[in-house]
Amino acid sequence: MVNVIMHGCNGHMGQVISELVEKDPDVQIVAGIDVSDQGKNSYPVFTSLLDCETPADVLIDFSSAKATDALLDYCVKRKLPIVLCTTGLTEEQLQKVKDISQQTAVLRSANMSLGINTLLKLIQDAAKVLASAGFDMEIVEKHHRLKKDAPSGTALALADSLNEAMDQKYHYTFDRSERHDMREDREIGISSVRGGTIVGEHDVIFAGPDEVIEFKHTAYSKTVFGKGAVEAAKFLAGKPAGLYDMSDVISSK
């Protein structure tokens, strides 16, 4: 049995994960952490991070980037493995994630879904063939109107995956509104849409001479991210210090 602390337990994803864990015999949430305790959870909830001293095998974080620094310090102090699902981290925070992974196990992924992590591999194979043949690469991501960070962490992960496949590195273009010149050869365009209740859509477009190839992933509910987080927690429990991602979880299956 894997014992989990849920950080951000009363947020939407915290509740999704709580419901999933209730039906999973191999994992249980032993404590939650959130700014408010609404008394609706089957486990104790702490409103202050430092008040939670409950023994656990791993912590799942679905909260806010504003809380990440204190959370990382907490996990290092307790030598507690962490599944870090929060997006919108700064470059300084990403560096801190790498630094603390030398002291405790950290699994970070911009997107926890199995489909997206499979897509990351598929587009690399496509890029090796199509980019060298003169195809332009564009990423369009769509999310609900409440999402604050843009572009999404998943869009950046897709762009990074494309770049890893290239012999020469490409640069990213996020806003063409101020530009009045032709597209550059080694460029990956990333566009963001925010509106309604869109859970998450990501299109990777290869546009070449007289033909276009598109890869698309659509998330119809946030449950897909919760399932991935739970599987990641099972994987990470007991792992030595290091930086892991969802590809490690997939490979372990």
mmCIF file of C-alpha atoms in Angstrom:
data_model
loop_
_atom_site.group_PDB
_atom_site.id
_atom_site.type_symbol
_atom_site.label_atom_id
_atom_site.label_comp_id
_atom_site.label_asym_id
_atom_site.label_seq_id
_atom_site.Cartn_x
_atom_site.Cartn_y
_atom_site.Cartn_z
ATOM 1 C CA MET A 1 0.000 0.000 0.000
ATOM 2 C CA VAL A 2 1.373 3.399 -1.041
ATOM 3 C CA ASN A 3 0.609 6.189 1.438
ATOM 4 C CA VAL A 4 0.119 9.604 -0.186
ATOM 5 C CA ILE A 5 -0.085 13.199 1.006
ATOM 6 C CA MET A 6 -2.269 15.265 -1.357
ATOM 7 C CA HIS A 7 -1.076 18.873 -1.644
ATOM 8 C CA GLY A 8 -3.914 21.021 -2.979
ATOM 9 C CA CYS A 9 -6.459 18.431 -1.888
ATOM 10 C CA ASN A 10 -9.494 20.725 -2.078
ATOM 11 C CA GLY A 11 -8.750 22.005 -5.554
ATOM 12 C CA HIS A 12 -10.477 20.407 -8.534
ATOM 13 C CA MET A 13 -7.612 18.022 -9.332
ATOM 14 C CA GLY A 14 -7.114 17.220 -5.656
ATOM 15 C CA GLN A 15 -10.715 16.064 -5.477
ATOM 16 C CA VAL A 16 -10.429 14.109 -8.731
ATOM 17 C CA ILE A 17 -7.414 12.257 -7.346
ATOM 18 C CA SER A 18 -9.146 11.679 -4.006
ATOM 19 C CA GLU A 19 -12.047 9.980 -5.792
ATOM 20 C CA LEU A 20 -9.702 7.838 -7.895
ATOM 21 C CA VAL A 21 -7.722 6.720 -4.851
ATOM 22 C CA GLU A 22 -10.908 5.682 -3.041
ATOM 23 C CA LYS A 23 -11.357 3.001 -5.722
ATOM 24 C CA ASP A 24 -7.701 1.901 -5.874
ATOM 25 C CA PRO A 25 -6.703 -0.867 -3.427
ATOM 26 C CA ASP A 26 -2.985 -0.182 -3.869
ATOM 27 C CA VAL A 27 -2.867 3.425 -2.683
ATOM 28 C CA GLN A 28 -4.422 5.605 0.020
ATOM 29 C CA ILE A 29 -4.337 9.303 0.917
ATOM 30 C CA VAL A 30 -3.246 9.635 4.543
ATOM 31 C CA ALA A 31 -3.349 13.450 4.713
ATOM 32 C CA GLY A 32 -4.238 16.500 2.658
ATOM 33 C CA ILE A 33 -2.860 20.022 2.602
ATOM 34 C CA ASP A 34 -4.911 23.020 1.493
ATOM 35 C CA VAL A 35 -5.448 26.637 2.499
ATOM 36 C CA SER A 36 -8.948 25.742 3.682
ATOM 37 C CA ASP A 37 -10.376 22.610 5.285
ATOM 38 C CA GLN A 38 -13.921 22.181 4.025
ATOM 39 C CA GLY A 39 -14.500 19.032 6.057
ATOM 40 C CA LYS A 40 -15.432 16.978 3.005
ATOM 41 C CA ASN A 41 -12.465 14.610 2.881
ATOM 42 C CA SER A 42 -12.108 11.158 4.419
ATOM 43 C CA TYR A 43 -8.567 12.014 5.567
ATOM 44 C CA PRO A 44 -7.203 14.782 7.834
ATOM 45 C CA VAL A 45 -6.511 18.122 6.135
ATOM 46 C CA PHE A 46 -3.880 20.609 7.269
ATOM 47 C CA THR A 47 -4.211 24.279 6.350
ATOM 48 C CA SER A 48 -0.488 24.853 6.895
ATOM 49 C CA LEU A 49 2.184 22.863 5.116
ATOM 50 C CA LEU A 50 4.459 22.815 8.157
ATOM 51 C CA ASP A 51 1.722 21.378 10.405
ATOM 52 C CA CYS A 52 1.572 18.150 8.382
ATOM 53 C CA GLU A 53 3.938 15.597 9.890
ATOM 54 C CA THR A 54 1.964 12.534 8.790
ATOM 55 C CA PRO A 55 4.222 9.656 7.681
ATOM 56 C CA ALA A 56 3.896 9.008 3.928
ATOM 57 C CA ASP A 57 5.652 7.390 0.980
ATOM 58 C CA VAL A 58 5.079 10.177 -1.548
ATOM 59 C CA LEU A 59 3.406 13.562 -2.014
ATOM 60 C CA ILE A 60 1.277 14.552 -5.012
ATOM 61 C CA ASP A 61 1.154 18.272 -5.783
ATOM 62 C CA PHE A 62 -1.619 19.865 -7.822
ATOM 63 C CA SER A 63 -1.679 23.428 -6.520
ATOM 64 C CA SER A 64 -0.148 26.768 -7.484
ATOM 65 C CA ALA A 65 3.317 27.797 -8.615
ATOM 66 C CA LYS A 66 3.248 30.362 -5.795
ATOM 67 C CA ALA A 67 3.369 27.501 -3.291
ATOM 68 C CA THR A 68 6.096 25.516 -5.042
ATOM 69 C CA ASP A 69 9.192 26.944 -3.329
ATOM 70 C CA ALA A 70 7.929 26.242 0.180
ATOM 71 C CA LEU A 71 6.710 22.808 -0.913
ATOM 72 C CA LEU A 72 10.097 21.838 -2.342
ATOM 73 C CA ASP A 73 11.831 22.900 0.883
ATOM 74 C CA TYR A 74 9.304 20.831 2.863
ATOM 75 C CA CYS A 75 9.894 17.694 0.778
ATOM 76 C CA VAL A 76 13.676 18.033 1.009
ATOM 77 C CA LYS A 77 13.505 18.411 4.777
ATOM 78 C CA ARG A 78 11.362 15.271 5.084
ATOM 79 C CA LYS A 79 13.173 13.388 2.275
ATOM 80 C CA LEU A 80 9.699 12.901 0.817
ATOM 81 C CA PRO A 81 9.382 11.920 -2.872
ATOM 82 C CA ILE A 82 7.162 14.341 -4.782
ATOM 83 C CA VAL A 83 5.005 14.037 -7.905
ATOM 84 C CA LEU A 84 5.045 17.653 -9.087
ATOM 85 C CA CYS A 85 2.065 18.337 -11.360
ATOM 86 C CA THR A 86 1.787 22.120 -10.945
ATOM 87 C CA THR A 87 2.560 24.074 -14.124
ATOM 88 C CA GLY A 88 3.654 27.650 -14.784
ATOM 89 C CA LEU A 89 6.929 27.341 -12.856
ATOM 90 C CA THR A 90 9.602 29.994 -13.354
ATOM 91 C CA GLU A 91 13.092 29.191 -14.629
ATOM 92 C CA GLU A 92 14.374 29.651 -11.078
ATOM 93 C CA GLN A 93 11.829 27.166 -9.760
ATOM 94 C CA LEU A 94 12.673 24.642 -12.474
ATOM 95 C CA GLN A 95 16.327 24.915 -11.469
ATOM 96 C CA LYS A 96 15.347 24.391 -7.842
ATOM 97 C CA VAL A 97 13.472 21.233 -8.863
ATOM 98 C CA LYS A 98 16.681 19.912 -10.440
ATOM 99 C CA ASP A 99 18.694 20.865 -7.368
ATOM 100 C CA ILE A 100 16.437 19.138 -4.841
ATOM 101 C CA SER A 101 16.205 16.002 -7.000
ATOM 102 C CA GLN A 102 19.733 15.277 -5.786
ATOM 103 C CA GLN A 103 18.317 14.895 -2.272
ATOM 104 C CA THR A 104 14.903 13.312 -2.856
ATOM 105 C CA ALA A 105 13.010 11.714 -5.731
ATOM 106 C CA VAL A 106 11.076 14.172 -7.919
ATOM 107 C CA LEU A 107 8.768 13.275 -10.792
ATOM 108 C CA ARG A 108 7.809 16.285 -12.834
ATOM 109 C CA SER A 109 5.739 16.291 -15.995
ATOM 110 C CA ALA A 110 4.038 19.134 -17.828
ATOM 111 C CA ASN A 111 1.160 16.755 -18.543
ATOM 112 C CA MET A 112 0.318 13.570 -16.678
ATOM 113 C CA SER A 113 -1.763 11.856 -19.373
ATOM 114 C CA LEU A 114 -0.604 8.659 -21.048
ATOM 115 C CA GLY A 115 -1.766 9.970 -24.433
ATOM 116 C CA ILE A 116 0.306 13.156 -24.326
ATOM 117 C CA ASN A 117 3.419 11.295 -23.240
ATOM 118 C CA THR A 118 2.993 8.879 -26.134
ATOM 119 C CA LEU A 119 2.510 11.863 -28.460
ATOM 120 C CA LEU A 120 5.833 13.302 -27.311
ATOM 121 C CA LYS A 121 7.561 10.285 -28.816
ATOM 122 C CA LEU A 122 5.484 10.156 -32.006
ATOM 123 C CA ILE A 123 6.195 13.756 -33.002
ATOM 124 C CA GLN A 124 9.922 13.218 -32.618
ATOM 125 C CA ASP A 125 9.813 10.478 -35.243
ATOM 126 C CA ALA A 126 7.772 12.740 -37.519
ATOM 127 C CA ALA A 127 10.072 15.720 -37.034
ATOM 128 C CA LYS A 128 13.181 13.774 -38.005
ATOM 129 C CA VAL A 129 11.631 13.086 -41.407
ATOM 130 C CA LEU A 130 9.476 16.141 -42.071
ATOM 131 C CA ALA A 131 11.562 19.027 -40.714
ATOM 132 C CA SER A 132 14.528 17.988 -42.836
ATOM 133 C CA ALA A 133 12.146 17.914 -45.811
ATOM 134 C CA GLY A 134 11.266 21.578 -45.303
ATOM 135 C CA PHE A 135 8.065 21.265 -43.256
ATOM 136 C CA ASP A 136 7.296 24.085 -40.827
ATOM 137 C CA MET A 137 6.276 23.144 -37.281
ATOM 138 C CA GLU A 138 3.500 24.859 -35.320
ATOM 139 C CA ILE A 139 1.820 24.080 -31.997
ATOM 140 C CA VAL A 140 -1.662 25.342 -31.094
ATOM 141 C CA GLU A 141 -2.923 24.783 -27.545
ATOM 142 C CA LYS A 142 -6.401 25.478 -26.171
ATOM 143 C CA HIS A 143 -7.536 25.608 -22.546
ATOM 144 C CA HIS A 144 -10.363 26.898 -20.388
ATOM 145 C CA ARG A 145 -10.715 30.589 -19.660
ATOM 146 C CA LEU A 146 -9.459 30.245 -16.062
ATOM 147 C CA LYS A 147 -6.014 28.897 -16.960
ATOM 148 C CA LYS A 148 -3.448 31.558 -16.091
ATOM 149 C CA ASP A 149 -0.210 30.413 -17.716
ATOM 150 C CA ALA A 150 0.297 30.628 -21.476
ATOM 151 C CA PRO A 151 1.625 28.857 -23.367
ATOM 152 C CA SER A 152 0.758 25.719 -21.457
ATOM 153 C CA GLY A 153 3.470 23.579 -19.933
ATOM 154 C CA THR A 154 2.399 20.795 -22.277
ATOM 155 C CA ALA A 155 2.869 23.000 -25.354
ATOM 156 C CA LEU A 156 6.392 23.823 -24.211
ATOM 157 C CA ALA A 157 7.070 20.136 -23.573
ATOM 158 C CA LEU A 158 5.902 19.336 -27.109
ATOM 159 C CA ALA A 159 8.179 22.041 -28.516
ATOM 160 C CA ASP A 160 11.106 20.741 -26.474
ATOM 161 C CA SER A 161 10.418 17.224 -27.741
ATOM 162 C CA LEU A 162 10.503 18.473 -31.348
ATOM 163 C CA ASN A 163 13.741 20.317 -30.659
ATOM 164 C CA GLU A 164 15.383 17.235 -29.193
ATOM 165 C CA ALA A 165 14.877 15.484 -32.530
ATOM 166 C CA MET A 166 16.631 18.225 -34.501
ATOM 167 C CA ASP A 167 20.284 18.245 -35.519
ATOM 168 C CA GLN A 168 20.177 22.043 -35.204
ATOM 169 C CA LYS A 169 18.176 23.716 -32.461
ATOM 170 C CA TYR A 170 15.032 25.664 -33.364
ATOM 171 C CA HIS A 171 13.845 28.811 -31.564
ATOM 172 C CA TYR A 172 10.305 29.373 -30.301
ATOM 173 C CA THR A 173 7.989 32.146 -31.451
ATOM 174 C CA PHE A 174 5.076 32.973 -29.132
ATOM 175 C CA ASP A 175 3.639 36.171 -30.585
ATOM 176 C CA ARG A 176 3.730 37.239 -34.214
ATOM 177 C CA SER A 177 1.560 40.341 -33.771
ATOM 178 C CA GLU A 178 4.596 42.627 -33.601
ATOM 179 C CA ARG A 179 6.400 40.941 -36.486
ATOM 180 C CA HIS A 180 6.099 41.923 -40.114
ATOM 181 C CA ASP A 181 8.552 39.616 -41.807
ATOM 182 C CA MET A 182 8.608 36.133 -43.287
ATOM 183 C CA ARG A 183 8.769 33.076 -41.100
ATOM 184 C CA GLU A 184 12.295 31.913 -40.326
ATOM 185 C CA ASP A 185 13.451 28.431 -41.280
ATOM 186 C CA ARG A 186 14.323 27.055 -37.837
ATOM 187 C CA GLU A 187 11.257 28.238 -35.953
ATOM 188 C CA ILE A 188 8.580 26.520 -33.876
ATOM 189 C CA GLY A 189 5.482 28.677 -33.500
ATOM 190 C CA ILE A 190 3.379 28.279 -30.354
ATOM 191 C CA SER A 191 -0.122 29.775 -30.135
ATOM 192 C CA SER A 192 -2.481 29.846 -27.144
ATOM 193 C CA VAL A 193 -6.286 29.966 -26.962
ATOM 194 C CA ARG A 194 -8.206 30.541 -23.710
ATOM 195 C CA GLY A 195 -11.972 30.205 -23.538
ATOM 196 C CA GLY A 196 -14.971 28.422 -22.126
ATOM 197 C CA THR A 197 -14.440 25.118 -20.358
ATOM 198 C CA ILE A 198 -11.930 23.505 -22.745
ATOM 199 C CA VAL A 199 -10.057 20.930 -20.660
ATOM 200 C CA GLY A 200 -7.071 20.772 -22.980
ATOM 201 C CA GLU A 201 -6.341 20.457 -26.692
ATOM 202 C CA HIS A 202 -2.933 20.340 -28.333
ATOM 203 C CA ASP A 203 -2.294 20.304 -32.076
ATOM 204 C CA VAL A 204 1.154 19.752 -33.554
ATOM 205 C CA ILE A 205 1.139 20.839 -37.189
ATOM 206 C CA PHE A 206 3.713 19.948 -39.830
ATOM 207 C CA ALA A 207 3.026 22.235 -42.792
ATOM 208 C CA GLY A 208 4.977 21.465 -45.936
ATOM 209 C CA PRO A 209 4.786 22.139 -49.658
ATOM 210 C CA ASP A 210 1.266 21.178 -50.737
ATOM 211 C CA GLU A 211 0.515 18.956 -47.727
ATOM 212 C CA VAL A 212 -0.143 19.219 -43.995
ATOM 213 C CA ILE A 213 0.149 16.553 -41.309
ATOM 214 C CA GLU A 214 -1.428 17.115 -37.870
ATOM 215 C CA PHE A 215 -1.141 15.296 -34.570
ATOM 216 C CA LYS A 216 -3.875 16.128 -32.062
ATOM 217 C CA HIS A 217 -4.578 15.240 -28.460
ATOM 218 C CA THR A 218 -7.836 16.172 -26.745
ATOM 219 C CA ALA A 219 -8.543 15.713 -23.044
ATOM 220 C CA TYR A 220 -12.286 15.462 -22.396
ATOM 221 C CA SER A 221 -11.963 15.496 -18.606
ATOM 222 C CA LYS A 222 -9.287 16.093 -16.000
ATOM 223 C CA THR A 223 -9.588 12.494 -14.863
ATOM 224 C CA VAL A 224 -6.872 11.510 -17.363
ATOM 225 C CA PHE A 225 -4.399 13.732 -15.500
ATOM 226 C CA GLY A 226 -5.472 12.345 -12.138
ATOM 227 C CA LYS A 227 -4.984 8.743 -13.256
ATOM 228 C CA GLY A 228 -1.494 9.583 -14.439
ATOM 229 C CA ALA A 229 -0.640 11.266 -11.139
ATOM 230 C CA VAL A 230 -1.771 8.241 -9.139
ATOM 231 C CA GLU A 231 0.280 5.884 -11.317
ATOM 232 C CA ALA A 232 3.262 8.228 -10.953
ATOM 233 C CA ALA A 233 2.915 8.149 -7.148
ATOM 234 C CA LYS A 234 2.924 4.350 -7.147
ATOM 235 C CA PHE A 235 6.032 4.383 -9.330
ATOM 236 C CA LEU A 236 7.921 6.995 -7.297
ATOM 237 C CA ALA A 237 7.353 5.528 -3.828
ATOM 238 C CA GLY A 238 10.635 4.069 -2.589
ATOM 239 C CA LYS A 239 12.684 5.400 -5.511
ATOM 240 C CA PRO A 240 16.137 6.870 -4.819
ATOM 241 C CA ALA A 241 16.825 10.581 -5.242
ATOM 242 C CA GLY A 242 16.704 11.688 -8.848
ATOM 243 C CA LEU A 243 14.635 13.483 -11.453
ATOM 244 C CA TYR A 244 11.977 11.336 -13.127
ATOM 245 C CA ASP A 245 9.187 11.938 -15.643
ATOM 246 C CA MET A 246 6.174 10.122 -17.084
ATOM 247 C CA SER A 247 8.310 8.291 -19.620
ATOM 248 C CA ASP A 248 9.846 6.407 -16.672
ATOM 249 C CA VAL A 249 6.350 5.443 -15.473
ATOM 250 C CA ILE A 250 5.379 4.239 -18.944
ATOM 251 C CA SER A 251 8.598 2.241 -19.311
ATOM 252 C CA SER A 252 7.972 0.498 -15.995
ATOM 253 C CA LYS A 253 4.652 -0.955 -17.178
#
